[in-house]
PDB file of C-alpha atoms in Angstrom:
ATOM      1  CA  MET A   1      -0.143   0.148  -0.197  1.00  0.00           C
ATOM      2  CA  LEU A   2       2.894   2.608   1.402  1.00  0.00           C
ATOM      3  CA  LYS A   3       4.578   1.424  -2.400  1.00  0.00           C
ATOM      4  CA  GLU A   4       1.282   2.526  -4.603  1.00  0.00           C
ATOM      5  CA  VAL A   5       1.003   5.559  -2.828  1.00  0.00           C
ATOM      6  CA  PHE A   6       4.529   6.516  -2.946  1.00  0.00           C
ATOM      7  CA  ASP A   7       4.494   5.751  -6.563  1.00  0.00           C
ATOM      8  CA  ARG A   8       1.571   7.853  -7.193  1.00  0.00           C
ATOM      9  CA  THR A   9       2.333  11.040  -5.757  1.00  0.00           C
ATOM     10  CA  ALA A  10       5.903  10.829  -6.952  1.00  0.00           C
ATOM     11  CA  ALA A  11       4.255  10.003 -10.376  1.00  0.00           C
ATOM     12  CA  LEU A  12       2.368  13.081  -9.916  1.00  0.00           C
ATOM     13  CA  ILE A  13       5.180  15.484  -8.473  1.00  0.00           C
ATOM     14  CA  GLY A  14       7.574  14.179 -11.223  1.00  0.00           C
ATOM     15  CA  ILE A  15       5.466  15.689 -14.266  1.00  0.00           C
ATOM     16  CA  LEU A  16       4.125  18.720 -12.829  1.00  0.00           C
ATOM     17  CA  THR A  17       7.889  19.554 -12.306  1.00  0.00           C
ATOM     18  CA  LEU A  18       9.432  18.116 -15.543  1.00  0.00           C
ATOM     19  CA  TRP A  19       6.742  18.531 -17.930  1.00  0.00           C
ATOM     20  CA  PRO A  20       9.208  21.859 -19.423  1.00  0.00           C
ATOM     21  CA  VAL A  21      11.426  19.183 -20.029  1.00  0.00           C
ATOM     22  CA  MET A  22       9.229  17.119 -21.324  1.00  0.00           C
ATOM     23  CA  LEU A  23       7.594  19.472 -23.478  1.00  0.00           C
ATOM     24  CA  VAL A  24      10.651  21.006 -24.593  1.00  0.00           C
ATOM     25  CA  THR A  25      12.320  17.239 -25.866  1.00  0.00           C
ATOM     26  CA  GLY A  26       9.077  16.818 -27.277  1.00  0.00           C
ATOM     27  CA  ILE A  27       9.733  20.111 -29.787  1.00  0.00           C
ATOM     28  CA  LEU A  28      13.533  18.608 -30.270  1.00  0.00           C
ATOM     29  CA  ILE A  29      12.117  15.607 -31.495  1.00  0.00           C
ATOM     30  CA  ALA A  30       9.352  17.028 -33.922  1.00  0.00           C
ATOM     31  CA  LEU A  31      11.748  18.974 -35.397  1.00  0.00           C
ATOM     32  CA  GLY A  32      14.692  16.860 -35.168  1.00  0.00           C
ATOM     33  CA  MET A  33      13.239  13.638 -35.915  1.00  0.00           C
ATOM     34  CA  PRO A  34      10.609  14.582 -38.737  1.00  0.00           C
ATOM     35  CA  GLY A  35       8.602  11.753 -40.405  1.00  0.00           C
ATOM     36  CA  GLY A  36       7.160  10.139 -36.740  1.00  0.00           C
ATOM     37  CA  PRO A  37       5.549  10.565 -33.614  1.00  0.00           C
ATOM     38  CA  VAL A  38       6.977  12.464 -30.518  1.00  0.00           C
ATOM     39  CA  LEU A  39       5.886  10.048 -28.362  1.00  0.00           C
ATOM     40  CA  PHE A  40       6.514   5.784 -28.686  1.00  0.00           C
ATOM     41  CA  ARG A  41       3.841   3.687 -27.814  1.00  0.00           C
ATOM     42  CA  GLN A  42       4.199  -0.598 -27.525  1.00  0.00           C
ATOM     43  CA  GLN A  43       2.345  -3.180 -25.605  1.00  0.00           C
ATOM     44  CA  ARG A  44       4.612  -4.432 -22.522  1.00  0.00           C
ATOM     45  CA  VAL A  45       3.320  -6.867 -20.249  1.00  0.00           C
ATOM     46  CA  GLY A  46       2.670  -6.415 -17.106  1.00  0.00           C
ATOM     47  CA  ARG A  47       1.409  -7.794 -13.366  1.00  0.00           C
ATOM     48  CA  HIS A  48      -0.683 -10.924 -13.604  1.00  0.00           C
ATOM     49  CA  GLY A  49       1.025 -11.199 -17.635  1.00  0.00           C
ATOM     50  CA  ARG A  50      -1.858  -8.100 -18.160  1.00  0.00           C
ATOM     51  CA  LEU A  51      -0.614  -6.249 -20.926  1.00  0.00           C
ATOM     52  CA  PHE A  52      -0.578  -2.577 -21.307  1.00  0.00           C
ATOM     53  CA  THR A  53       0.907   0.227 -23.214  1.00  0.00           C
ATOM     54  CA  MET A  54       4.157   1.786 -23.022  1.00  0.00           C
ATOM     55  CA  ILE A  55       4.606   5.083 -23.588  1.00  0.00           C
ATOM     56  CA  LYS A  56       8.332   6.728 -23.958  1.00  0.00           C
ATOM     57  CA  PHE A  57      10.187   9.098 -26.384  1.00  0.00           C
ATOM     58  CA  ARG A  58      10.823   8.127 -29.655  1.00  0.00           C
ATOM     59  CA  THR A  59      14.212   8.000 -30.215  1.00  0.00           C
ATOM     60  CA  MET A  60      14.188   5.677 -33.401  1.00  0.00           C
ATOM     61  CA  LEU A  61      13.755   6.089 -37.086  1.00  0.00           C
ATOM     62  CA  PRO A  62       9.591   5.799 -37.681  1.00  0.00           C
ATOM     63  CA  ASN A  63       8.765   2.426 -39.526  1.00  0.00           C
ATOM     64  CA  HIS A  64      12.287   0.587 -38.860  1.00  0.00           C
ATOM     65  CA  SER A  65      11.974  -3.425 -39.101  1.00  0.00           C
ATOM     66  CA  GLY A  66      14.261  -4.770 -36.126  1.00  0.00           C
ATOM     67  CA  SER A  67      14.650  -6.340 -33.394  1.00  0.00           C
ATOM     68  CA  SER A  68      13.125  -5.397 -29.662  1.00  0.00           C
ATOM     69  CA  VAL A  69      17.062  -6.170 -28.166  1.00  0.00           C
ATOM     70  CA  SER A  70      18.644  -2.339 -28.718  1.00  0.00           C
ATOM     71  CA  VAL A  71      22.691  -1.902 -29.194  1.00  0.00           C
ATOM     72  CA  ALA A  72      24.221   0.900 -29.201  1.00  0.00           C
ATOM     73  CA  GLY A  73      25.558   2.620 -32.651  1.00  0.00           C
ATOM     74  CA  GLU A  74      22.184   1.143 -34.405  1.00  0.00           C
ATOM     75  CA  SER A  75      21.674   2.886 -37.800  1.00  0.00           C
ATOM     76  CA  ARG A  76      17.573   2.932 -36.688  1.00  0.00           C
ATOM     77  CA  ILE A  77      18.534   5.166 -33.613  1.00  0.00           C
ATOM     78  CA  THR A  78      18.703   8.931 -34.306  1.00  0.00           C
ATOM     79  CA  PRO A  79      21.617  10.974 -33.100  1.00  0.00           C
ATOM     80  CA  LEU A  80      19.138  12.751 -30.819  1.00  0.00           C
ATOM     81  CA  GLY A  81      17.519   9.638 -29.498  1.00  0.00           C
ATOM     82  CA  ALA A  82      21.088   8.420 -28.346  1.00  0.00           C
ATOM     83  CA  THR A  83      21.342  11.592 -26.160  1.00  0.00           C
ATOM     84  CA  LEU A  84      18.023  11.036 -25.123  1.00  0.00           C
ATOM     85  CA  ARG A  85      19.156   7.121 -24.311  1.00  0.00           C
ATOM     86  CA  ARG A  86      22.627   8.161 -23.090  1.00  0.00           C
ATOM     87  CA  TRP A  87      20.686  10.244 -20.763  1.00  0.00           C
ATOM     88  CA  LYS A  88      17.252   8.685 -19.763  1.00  0.00           C
ATOM     89  CA  LEU A  89      15.403  11.045 -20.707  1.00  0.00           C
ATOM     90  CA  ASP A  90      13.309   8.608 -23.244  1.00  0.00           C
ATOM     91  CA  GLU A  91      11.902   7.080 -20.091  1.00  0.00           C
ATOM     92  CA  LEU A  92      10.083  10.534 -18.412  1.00  0.00           C
ATOM     93  CA  PRO A  93       6.730   9.382 -19.893  1.00  0.00           C
ATOM     94  CA  GLU A  94       6.796   6.447 -18.550  1.00  0.00           C
ATOM     95  CA  LEU A  95       5.208   8.917 -14.992  1.00  0.00           C
ATOM     96  CA  TRP A  96       2.200   8.673 -16.792  1.00  0.00           C
ATOM     97  CA  ASN A  97       2.458   5.031 -16.729  1.00  0.00           C
ATOM     98  CA  VAL A  98       3.200   4.826 -13.268  1.00  0.00           C
ATOM     99  CA  LEU A  99       0.305   7.384 -12.378  1.00  0.00           C
ATOM    100  CA  LYS A 100      -2.122   4.642 -14.084  1.00  0.00           C
ATOM    101  CA  GLY A 101      -0.680   1.911 -11.892  1.00  0.00           C
ATOM    102  CA  ASP A 102       0.181   0.087 -14.765  1.00  0.00           C
ATOM    103  CA  MET A 103       4.297   0.576 -13.887  1.00  0.00           C
ATOM    104  CA  SER A 104       5.871   1.361 -10.406  1.00  0.00           C
ATOM    105  CA  PHE A 105       8.710   2.903 -10.138  1.00  0.00           C
ATOM    106  CA  VAL A 106      11.253  -0.236  -8.603  1.00  0.00           C
ATOM    107  CA  GLY A 107      10.384  -3.252 -10.281  1.00  0.00           C
ATOM    108  CA  PRO A 108      11.061  -5.392 -13.618  1.00  0.00           C
ATOM    109  CA  ARG A 109      11.570  -3.825 -16.564  1.00  0.00           C
ATOM    110  CA  PRO A 110       8.215  -4.341 -18.614  1.00  0.00           C
ATOM    111  CA  ASP A 111       8.856  -7.307 -21.982  1.00  0.00           C
ATOM    112  CA  VAL A 112       7.613  -7.474 -24.801  1.00  0.00           C
ATOM    113  CA  PRO A 113       4.840 -10.258 -25.078  1.00  0.00           C
ATOM    114  CA  GLY A 114       7.637 -12.662 -26.999  1.00  0.00           C
ATOM    115  CA  TYR A 115      10.111 -12.824 -24.202  1.00  0.00           C
ATOM    116  CA  ALA A 116       7.182 -12.473 -20.954  1.00  0.00           C
ATOM    117  CA  ASP A 117       6.435 -15.824 -22.941  1.00  0.00           C
ATOM    118  CA  ARG A 118       9.804 -17.711 -22.763  1.00  0.00           C
ATOM    119  CA  LEU A 119       9.159 -17.253 -18.577  1.00  0.00           C
ATOM    120  CA  THR A 120       8.344 -21.153 -17.109  1.00  0.00           C
ATOM    121  CA  GLY A 121       7.783 -22.378 -14.076  1.00  0.00           C
ATOM    122  CA  ASP A 122       8.893 -20.726 -11.081  1.00  0.00           C
ATOM    123  CA  ASP A 123      10.058 -17.914 -13.210  1.00  0.00           C
ATOM    124  CA  ARG A 124       6.862 -16.906 -14.111  1.00  0.00           C
ATOM    125  CA  ARG A 125       6.787 -15.734 -10.156  1.00  0.00           C
ATOM    126  CA  VAL A 126       8.573 -12.801 -11.676  1.00  0.00           C
ATOM    127  CA  LEU A 127       4.937 -11.799 -13.268  1.00  0.00           C
ATOM    128  CA  LEU A 128       3.922 -11.182  -9.297  1.00  0.00           C
ATOM    129  CA  LEU A 129       5.645  -7.905  -9.939  1.00  0.00           C
ATOM    130  CA  LYS A 130       4.519  -4.594 -10.868  1.00  0.00           C
ATOM    131  CA  PRO A 131       7.173  -3.729 -14.058  1.00  0.00           C
ATOM    132  CA  GLY A 132       9.268  -1.016 -12.936  1.00  0.00           C
ATOM    133  CA  ILE A 133      10.834   2.101 -14.787  1.00  0.00           C
ATOM    134  CA  THR A 134      13.834   0.449 -12.736  1.00  0.00           C
ATOM    135  CA  GLY A 135      14.996  -1.895 -10.398  1.00  0.00           C
ATOM    136  CA  PRO A 136      17.763  -3.961  -9.447  1.00  0.00           C
ATOM    137  CA  ALA A 137      18.320  -4.988 -12.796  1.00  0.00           C
ATOM    138  CA  THR A 138      17.802  -2.162 -14.502  1.00  0.00           C
ATOM    139  CA  LEU A 139      20.907  -0.841 -12.057  1.00  0.00           C
ATOM    140  CA  LYS A 140      23.387  -4.127 -13.087  1.00  0.00           C
ATOM    141  CA  TYR A 141      22.466  -3.712 -16.902  1.00  0.00           C
ATOM    142  CA  ARG A 142      22.688   0.154 -17.202  1.00  0.00           C
ATOM    143  CA  ASP A 143      25.084  -0.170 -20.041  1.00  0.00           C
ATOM    144  CA  GLU A 144      23.680  -3.028 -21.775  1.00  0.00           C
ATOM    145  CA  GLU A 145      23.194  -1.451 -25.086  1.00  0.00           C
ATOM    146  CA  GLN A 146      27.137  -1.128 -25.018  1.00  0.00           C
ATOM    147  CA  LEU A 147      27.672  -4.238 -23.731  1.00  0.00           C
ATOM    148  CA  LEU A 148      25.803  -5.260 -26.705  1.00  0.00           C
ATOM    149  CA  SER A 149      27.348  -3.533 -28.881  1.00  0.00           C
ATOM    150  CA  LEU A 150      30.334  -5.555 -28.137  1.00  0.00           C
ATOM    151  CA  GLN A 151      28.847  -8.815 -28.656  1.00  0.00           C
ATOM    152  CA  ALA A 152      29.142 -11.094 -32.768  1.00  0.00           C
ATOM    153  CA  ASP A 153      25.606 -11.883 -32.086  1.00  0.00           C
ATOM    154  CA  PRO A 154      23.629  -9.115 -29.445  1.00  0.00           C
ATOM    155  CA  VAL A 155      20.507 -10.667 -30.006  1.00  0.00           C
ATOM    156  CA  ALA A 156      21.808 -14.545 -28.544  1.00  0.00           C
ATOM    157  CA  TYR A 157      23.985 -13.044 -26.054  1.00  0.00           C
ATOM    158  CA  ASN A 158      20.682 -11.099 -24.659  1.00  0.00           C
ATOM    159  CA  ASP A 159      18.694 -14.374 -25.112  1.00  0.00           C
ATOM    160  CA  ARG A 160      21.332 -16.792 -23.565  1.00  0.00           C
ATOM    161  CA  VAL A 161      22.802 -14.085 -20.951  1.00  0.00           C
ATOM    162  CA  ILE A 162      21.597 -11.490 -19.958  1.00  0.00           C
ATOM    163  CA  PHE A 163      17.588 -12.490 -20.068  1.00  0.00           C
ATOM    164  CA  PRO A 164      18.201 -15.003 -17.554  1.00  0.00           C
ATOM    165  CA  ASP A 165      20.289 -12.936 -15.153  1.00  0.00           C
ATOM    166  CA  LYS A 166      17.399 -10.774 -14.909  1.00  0.00           C
ATOM    167  CA  VAL A 167      15.020 -13.488 -14.490  1.00  0.00           C
ATOM    168  CA  ARG A 168      17.138 -14.376 -11.416  1.00  0.00           C
ATOM    169  CA  ILE A 169      17.719 -10.863  -9.928  1.00  0.00           C
ATOM    170  CA  ASN A 170      13.744  -9.638 -10.278  1.00  0.00           C
ATOM    171  CA  LEU A 171      13.375 -13.334  -8.241  1.00  0.00           C
ATOM    172  CA  GLU A 172      15.869 -12.547  -5.461  1.00  0.00           C
ATOM    173  CA  TYR A 173      13.622  -8.847  -5.928  1.00  0.00           C
ATOM    174  CA  LEU A 174      10.771 -10.764  -5.254  1.00  0.00           C
ATOM    175  CA  GLU A 175      11.519 -12.392  -2.273  1.00  0.00           C
ATOM    176  CA  ASN A 176      13.401  -9.861  -0.553  1.00  0.00           C
ATOM    177  CA  ARG A 177      11.722  -6.570  -1.634  1.00  0.00           C
ATOM    178  CA  SER A 178      11.013  -3.477   0.732  1.00  0.00           C
ATOM    179  CA  PHE A 179      10.163   0.120   0.664  1.00  0.00           C
ATOM    180  CA  ALA A 180      13.398   0.896   2.397  1.00  0.00           C
ATOM    181  CA  ARG A 181      15.068  -1.184  -0.130  1.00  0.00           C
ATOM    182  CA  ASP A 182      13.178   0.588  -2.995  1.00  0.00           C
ATOM    183  CA  LEU A 183      14.353   4.296  -1.852  1.00  0.00           C
ATOM    184  CA  ARG A 184      18.442   2.879  -2.186  1.00  0.00           C
ATOM    185  CA  ILE A 185      17.356   1.474  -6.260  1.00  0.00           C
ATOM    186  CA  ILE A 186      16.258   4.642  -6.862  1.00  0.00           C
ATOM    187  CA  ILE A 187      18.834   6.232  -5.374  1.00  0.00           C
ATOM    188  CA  GLN A 188      21.583   4.231  -6.811  1.00  0.00           C
ATOM    189  CA  THR A 189      19.517   5.098 -10.121  1.00  0.00           C
ATOM    190  CA  LEU A 190      19.986   9.012  -9.888  1.00  0.00           C
ATOM    191  CA  LEU A 191      23.400   8.862  -9.210  1.00  0.00           C
ATOM    192  CA  PRO A 192      25.869   8.867 -11.844  1.00  0.00           C
ATOM    193  CA  ASN A 193      26.657   6.437 -14.544  1.00  0.00           C
ATOM    194  CA  ARG A 194      29.007   3.833 -13.091  1.00  0.00           C
ATOM    195  CA  PRO A 195      30.192   2.669 -16.699  1.00  0.00           C
ATOM    196  CA  THR A 196      30.674  -1.349 -16.735  1.00  0.00           C
ATOM    197  CA  LEU A 197      28.606  -2.325 -14.008  1.00  0.00           C
ATOM    198  CA  ALA A 198      27.159  -5.415 -15.649  1.00  0.00           C
ATOM    199  CA  THR A 199      30.726  -6.500 -17.527  1.00  0.00           C
ATOM    200  CA  ASP A 200      32.846  -8.912 -15.098  1.00  0.00           C
ATOM    201  CA  SER A 201      29.534 -11.259 -13.984  1.00  0.00           C
ATOM    202  CA  THR A 202      28.325 -11.280 -17.819  1.00  0.00           C
ATOM    203  CA  ALA A 203      31.327 -11.857 -18.969  1.00  0.00           C
ATOM    204  CA  ALA A 204      31.726 -14.370 -16.477  1.00  0.00           C
ATOM    205  CA  ALA A 205      28.796 -16.257 -18.002  1.00  0.00           C
ATOM    206  CA  SER A 206      29.940 -15.915 -21.403  1.00  0.00           C
TER     207      SER A 206
END
């Protein structure tokens, strides 16, 4: 209950405080990335497997064809989009998802249906959690796109190494979550980026 009250209150405060930043970001996208919408909407899997529409700022070329796995330096990501992704500004519209109750500030990143469908057995307990803007797995893989850019086959590496590790981390979070831990994760997310955060463990798994 405390988590839900915090989420909705903080999301409302965030929207009221950051609307100028979001307005400027939207204008930059409209002017610098013409030919497509300002916002990117995609069906994601939420708590208990229910689908919802996640909203982000668009960072890619319109009508691109590509994998749901994003890699740093891809041609479908525009220069402006890369900047937005680096500073996580593309995530700001997700505050609306938190305010609506589709997402939380802290939880597993919401997967597209294709990846959520791969969850079997005990791993499906991850779906007991409301998806989040950030979380322990997000912190570990905050440089995920750069890490994937170093792999010969980014999609295979994601499927074989990163996705199972995220499931493991999120299950551990499910068993040990608390409001105090959520606050620590939010603070860690706001701290300056620490590169190579995930490389040691993922290299060991490769």
